[in-house]
């Protein structure tokens, strides 16, 4: 492979890697589904499958984001957060923020 092709390939991969970690607010709804949030919290975060799971729809964006980050990092830990910690392990902060933004706008 020529030097020029190697450089172009490396540049393309670098740009792809950088953009893979970012998410926009418009992605929040898709991420909510893709990350399986509805499995426990219900469609649009309105109808959790168990009474002890929180309703997320309409909550404050900053509050939701902070709670998800704290669960992911282990700063918030209770009997119910272990499963959530595992679910958020491979979710970036940008994705968590996009999900929080989406949920904050659900009525």
PDB file of C-alpha atoms in Angstrom:
ATOM      1  CA  UNK A   1       0.000   0.000   0.000  1.00  0.00           C
ATOM      2  CA  UNK A   2       1.403   3.382  -0.939  1.00  0.00           C
ATOM      3  CA  UNK A   3       2.234   6.018   1.663  1.00  0.00           C
ATOM      4  CA  UNK A   4      -0.585   8.237   0.376  1.00  0.00           C
ATOM      5  CA  UNK A   5      -3.180   5.464   0.710  1.00  0.00           C
ATOM      6  CA  UNK A   6      -1.934   4.656   4.211  1.00  0.00           C
ATOM      7  CA  UNK A   7      -2.203   8.309   5.211  1.00  0.00           C
ATOM      8  CA  UNK A   8      -5.715   8.605   3.778  1.00  0.00           C
ATOM      9  CA  UNK A   9      -6.824   5.406   5.527  1.00  0.00           C
ATOM     10  CA  UNK A  10      -5.364   6.568   8.842  1.00  0.00           C
ATOM     11  CA  UNK A  11      -7.092   9.954   8.502  1.00  0.00           C
ATOM     12  CA  UNK A  12     -10.429   8.336   7.692  1.00  0.00           C
ATOM     13  CA  UNK A  13     -10.180   5.997  10.677  1.00  0.00           C
ATOM     14  CA  UNK A  14      -9.241   8.866  12.995  1.00  0.00           C
ATOM     15  CA  UNK A  15     -12.252  10.931  11.931  1.00  0.00           C
ATOM     16  CA  UNK A  16     -14.553   7.914  12.295  1.00  0.00           C
ATOM     17  CA  UNK A  17     -13.225   7.188  15.778  1.00  0.00           C
ATOM     18  CA  UNK A  18     -13.724  10.774  16.906  1.00  0.00           C
ATOM     19  CA  UNK A  19     -17.261  11.000  15.580  1.00  0.00           C
ATOM     20  CA  UNK A  20     -18.269   7.610  16.988  1.00  0.00           C
ATOM     21  CA  UNK A  21     -18.137   8.984  20.528  1.00  0.00           C
ATOM     22  CA  UNK A  22     -20.417  11.924  19.913  1.00  0.00           C
ATOM     23  CA  UNK A  23     -24.178  11.958  19.879  1.00  0.00           C
ATOM     24  CA  UNK A  24     -26.681  14.698  19.210  1.00  0.00           C
ATOM     25  CA  UNK A  25     -29.940  15.313  21.012  1.00  0.00           C
ATOM     26  CA  UNK A  26     -31.752  14.036  17.927  1.00  0.00           C
ATOM     27  CA  UNK A  27     -30.151  10.647  18.553  1.00  0.00           C
ATOM     28  CA  UNK A  28     -31.619  10.350  22.047  1.00  0.00           C
ATOM     29  CA  UNK A  29     -34.777   8.511  21.045  1.00  0.00           C
ATOM     30  CA  UNK A  30     -32.874   6.050  18.857  1.00  0.00           C
ATOM     31  CA  UNK A  31     -30.268   5.537  21.577  1.00  0.00           C
ATOM     32  CA  UNK A  32     -32.975   4.941  24.199  1.00  0.00           C
ATOM     33  CA  UNK A  33     -34.165   2.017  22.086  1.00  0.00           C
ATOM     34  CA  UNK A  34     -30.750   0.815  20.893  1.00  0.00           C
ATOM     35  CA  UNK A  35     -29.336   0.738  24.424  1.00  0.00           C
ATOM     36  CA  UNK A  36     -32.373  -1.265  25.604  1.00  0.00           C
ATOM     37  CA  UNK A  37     -33.583   1.346  28.124  1.00  0.00           C
ATOM     38  CA  UNK A  38     -37.220   0.544  27.334  1.00  0.00           C
ATOM     39  CA  UNK A  39     -36.692  -3.005  28.592  1.00  0.00           C
ATOM     40  CA  UNK A  40     -36.978  -1.799  32.189  1.00  0.00           C
ATOM     41  CA  UNK A  41     -38.266   1.770  31.928  1.00  0.00           C
ATOM     42  CA  UNK A  42     -40.934   1.176  29.272  1.00  0.00           C
ATOM     43  CA  UNK A  43     -41.628   2.938  26.013  1.00  0.00           C
ATOM     44  CA  UNK A  44     -40.595   6.590  26.262  1.00  0.00           C
ATOM     45  CA  UNK A  45     -39.643   6.094  29.915  1.00  0.00           C
ATOM     46  CA  UNK A  46     -43.287   6.310  30.967  1.00  0.00           C
ATOM     47  CA  UNK A  47     -44.119   2.809  32.161  1.00  0.00           C
ATOM     48  CA  UNK A  48     -41.420   0.941  34.103  1.00  0.00           C
ATOM     49  CA  UNK A  49     -41.880  -2.817  34.328  1.00  0.00           C
ATOM     50  CA  UNK A  50     -41.553  -2.745  38.133  1.00  0.00           C
ATOM     51  CA  UNK A  51     -42.894  -0.153  40.584  1.00  0.00           C
ATOM     52  CA  UNK A  52     -39.411   0.400  42.051  1.00  0.00           C
ATOM     53  CA  UNK A  53     -37.988   1.469  38.667  1.00  0.00           C
ATOM     54  CA  UNK A  54     -38.281   5.214  38.063  1.00  0.00           C
ATOM     55  CA  UNK A  55     -40.414   6.885  35.442  1.00  0.00           C
ATOM     56  CA  UNK A  56     -37.921   8.875  33.380  1.00  0.00           C
ATOM     57  CA  UNK A  57     -40.173  10.808  31.008  1.00  0.00           C
ATOM     58  CA  UNK A  58     -40.300  14.524  31.665  1.00  0.00           C
ATOM     59  CA  UNK A  59     -37.526  14.540  34.263  1.00  0.00           C
ATOM     60  CA  UNK A  60     -34.958  17.345  34.290  1.00  0.00           C
ATOM     61  CA  UNK A  61     -32.184  16.711  31.729  1.00  0.00           C
ATOM     62  CA  UNK A  62     -29.322  17.604  34.079  1.00  0.00           C
ATOM     63  CA  UNK A  63     -30.770  15.427  36.834  1.00  0.00           C
ATOM     64  CA  UNK A  64     -31.168  12.424  34.520  1.00  0.00           C
ATOM     65  CA  UNK A  65     -27.667  12.856  33.099  1.00  0.00           C
ATOM     66  CA  UNK A  66     -26.114  13.179  36.565  1.00  0.00           C
ATOM     67  CA  UNK A  67     -27.932  10.085  37.850  1.00  0.00           C
ATOM     68  CA  UNK A  68     -26.904   7.975  34.848  1.00  0.00           C
ATOM     69  CA  UNK A  69     -23.274   9.110  35.143  1.00  0.00           C
ATOM     70  CA  UNK A  70     -23.230   8.407  38.886  1.00  0.00           C
ATOM     71  CA  UNK A  71     -24.661   4.925  38.385  1.00  0.00           C
ATOM     72  CA  UNK A  72     -22.178   4.227  35.591  1.00  0.00           C
ATOM     73  CA  UNK A  73     -19.196   5.372  37.697  1.00  0.00           C
ATOM     74  CA  UNK A  74     -20.399   3.629  40.847  1.00  0.00           C
ATOM     75  CA  UNK A  75     -20.845   6.908  42.757  1.00  0.00           C
ATOM     76  CA  UNK A  76     -24.518   6.005  43.146  1.00  0.00           C
ATOM     77  CA  UNK A  77     -25.063   2.459  44.281  1.00  0.00           C
ATOM     78  CA  UNK A  78     -28.075   0.720  45.735  1.00  0.00           C
ATOM     79  CA  UNK A  79     -29.777  -2.629  45.324  1.00  0.00           C
ATOM     80  CA  UNK A  80     -31.327  -1.586  42.037  1.00  0.00           C
ATOM     81  CA  UNK A  81     -28.318   0.076  40.389  1.00  0.00           C
ATOM     82  CA  UNK A  82     -26.179  -3.012  39.684  1.00  0.00           C
ATOM     83  CA  UNK A  83     -28.133  -3.942  36.556  1.00  0.00           C
ATOM     84  CA  UNK A  84     -28.172  -0.323  35.426  1.00  0.00           C
ATOM     85  CA  UNK A  85     -24.392  -0.060  35.919  1.00  0.00           C
ATOM     86  CA  UNK A  86     -23.924  -3.011  33.567  1.00  0.00           C
ATOM     87  CA  UNK A  87     -26.310  -1.485  31.017  1.00  0.00           C
ATOM     88  CA  UNK A  88     -24.418   1.828  30.979  1.00  0.00           C
ATOM     89  CA  UNK A  89     -20.912   0.348  30.858  1.00  0.00           C
ATOM     90  CA  UNK A  90     -20.596   0.778  27.092  1.00  0.00           C
ATOM     91  CA  UNK A  91     -22.599   3.989  26.766  1.00  0.00           C
ATOM     92  CA  UNK A  92     -20.574   7.177  26.292  1.00  0.00           C
ATOM     93  CA  UNK A  93     -21.265  10.335  28.268  1.00  0.00           C
ATOM     94  CA  UNK A  94     -22.401  12.011  25.034  1.00  0.00           C
ATOM     95  CA  UNK A  95     -24.899   9.189  24.477  1.00  0.00           C
ATOM     96  CA  UNK A  96     -26.123   9.412  28.078  1.00  0.00           C
ATOM     97  CA  UNK A  97     -26.610  13.143  27.643  1.00  0.00           C
ATOM     98  CA  UNK A  98     -28.545  12.620  24.396  1.00  0.00           C
ATOM     99  CA  UNK A  99     -30.800  10.070  26.109  1.00  0.00           C
ATOM    100  CA  UNK A 100     -31.333  12.462  29.034  1.00  0.00           C
ATOM    101  CA  UNK A 101     -32.190  15.261  26.614  1.00  0.00           C
ATOM    102  CA  UNK A 102     -34.713  13.055  24.802  1.00  0.00           C
ATOM    103  CA  UNK A 103     -36.367  11.866  28.023  1.00  0.00           C
ATOM    104  CA  UNK A 104     -36.608  15.390  29.403  1.00  0.00           C
ATOM    105  CA  UNK A 105     -38.736  16.357  26.396  1.00  0.00           C
ATOM    106  CA  UNK A 106     -41.140  13.399  26.560  1.00  0.00           C
ATOM    107  CA  UNK A 107     -44.540  14.468  27.900  1.00  0.00           C
TER     108      UNK A 107
END
